[in-house]
Amino acid sequence: MSLASLDIHSSMGPDGLHPCLLKSCPGLAVPLHLIFRQSLLQVCCKTLERIIAKNLYEFLESNQILSADQFGFRQGRTVDDQLLLVYDDVTSWLDSGCVVDVVLFDFSKAFDVVCHTILIDKLRHIGVGGRLLDWISDFLTDRTMRVSVSGVFSASRPVLSGVPQGSVLGPLLFLIYVNHIPSYIRSKCKFFADDLKLYMKIRHNATHPLAVDLSSLQKDIDNISRVAASWGLNFNPNKCVVIRCQRGSVDWTAVGSLQHYHLDNSDLSLADNHRDLGILVDNTLKFHTHIRATVNKAAGLANNLLKPTLCRSSDFMVTILKSHIRPILEFGSTVWNTGYLGDLRLLESVQRRWTKHIDGLADLSYTNRLKALNLYSVQGRLLRADIKCWKIFHKQSVISPSDLFSVSPVTATRGHRFKLAKPHIYTECRRRFFSVRCIDHWNFLPDSVVGANTIETFKQGLHLSLGELLFAHTE
């Protein structure tokens, strides 16, 4: 605050430092300990870590030791998978008339405060022992740290807690450390490494007043806070928020202080929107805010890439589009692609403008540019991403069909073997969510496509079946 209040028009002192430079320091120099926490490890050590981590991971997975609610640092468990499961529940509960509260927790430096003694006890409890346990104990303890500035080193200080960041084994050890948190709560929860969320449906009717579920969720918050504190983990209450989704009006005055949750004597704020694993989730579940932010980010990057680029050949420009711009536009689309026309126009505008800068294509219509480049429209790619059902039905996803869908009874006259039943829907957010919006396109596909043995064969069949839909776009 003192640096920020400096007058930039004042003259410099005898040290030669101008106030303008000093006033910029808070924004320019993030404290070193926030940037450089990585451990410098030898190649031989990392090689041994990989061997241990591989075998330890296989042991944990084969014995189903890791919680099914943990999605971080695990093969075959993606951000999309976790968010689809969470917000499928949320939209389904909203459709049934419930309020839904999603509590997003923010751990404070979780990887740095892991207690070594507790971690060793947890490893022993799950069956890790002998020389392996001794090696892990030696790997964690008796470490030191120091700071180097311009070749000058500070005095060394002991590292008393934490898993080494930048190590191979560290993330897996952290998963083991927090593995049992779900067993202390009643509401649903999901982890992605150190990102934790609780969510619960809050029923409100004559036989089930609001206060019952509100109190239950508060107890879960208290339990998590207590357990985390006993393990040396702390939350940052100012960064923990609640996203409350509801249909219509609810009389919150009837529950008094219960309408606000508390964490470590601090009220948790109700947020209109908040980032959940990179997706800006809003309490209407329309995702307009996220899509606008995504388009702005992708368009800004596209402009920055175009300015210094002299080569505008189709091969070069398409490569840049696929490697740098599309990943921004499409990240998590199965979760946020609610199909509003205004959003689709915005998303398409980035690729539309980019392809217009390609040599020899400026005078062609957007549709013809796409076909000349053999590119799907953004809308078409979002549609193709929605056909994630193939992975679900062919056991290439952690999600099972029953998690999201009801399979329609097999009939001899129409439809394929994986045909989905269409539920009766009351709310717009549920109708536009992945597990409902993908049904018509999935059911339309022939059995030869949905029954494909490989993802590549499926994509080829999808191209033939959907045809022009993959190039379609909203004008």
XYZ file of N, CA and C in Angstrom, residues 12 29 37 46 97 99 109 194 225 311 323 343 365 371 381 390 445 453:
54
model
N 13.706 11.661 -7.628
C 14.357 10.501 -7.028
C 15.266 10.924 -5.885
N 6.999 -7.534 -9.281
C 7.807 -8.500 -8.536
C 6.952 -9.296 -7.573
N 8.931 -22.614 -6.107
C 8.878 -23.587 -5.021
C 9.322 -24.966 -5.513
N 15.000 -38.841 -10.209
C 13.713 -38.820 -10.912
C 13.441 -40.148 -11.613
N -36.802 -29.520 -8.822
C -37.353 -28.464 -7.978
C -36.526 -28.101 -6.767
N -33.174 -26.585 -4.648
C -32.055 -25.656 -4.701
C -30.788 -26.502 -4.640
N -1.727 -23.379 -0.031
C -0.423 -24.036 -0.208
C -0.458 -25.500 0.232
N -5.781 -30.919 -5.439
C -6.119 -30.155 -4.230
C -7.339 -29.269 -4.417
N -13.258 -29.000 7.620
C -12.356 -28.029 8.243
C -11.597 -28.660 9.406
N 3.940 -15.191 -42.909
C 3.475 -16.365 -43.652
C 1.985 -16.574 -43.404
N -3.319 -25.878 -33.098
C -2.436 -26.075 -31.944
C -2.578 -25.003 -30.875
N -24.094 -17.284 -28.356
C -22.811 -17.857 -27.946
C -22.131 -18.562 -29.116
N -16.710 -17.535 -49.273
C -17.597 -17.530 -48.107
C -16.972 -18.391 -47.011
N -14.503 -25.817 -46.252
C -14.395 -27.007 -47.105
C -13.069 -27.036 -47.858
N -17.490 -28.954 -34.482
C -16.554 -29.621 -33.571
C -17.157 -29.777 -32.173
N -19.787 -42.438 -27.159
C -19.094 -43.639 -27.647
C -18.072 -44.102 -26.622
N -27.543 -41.924 -34.983
C -26.435 -42.642 -35.617
C -26.789 -44.107 -35.865
N -15.263 -50.378 -33.301
C -14.326 -50.957 -32.335
C -13.257 -49.983 -31.867
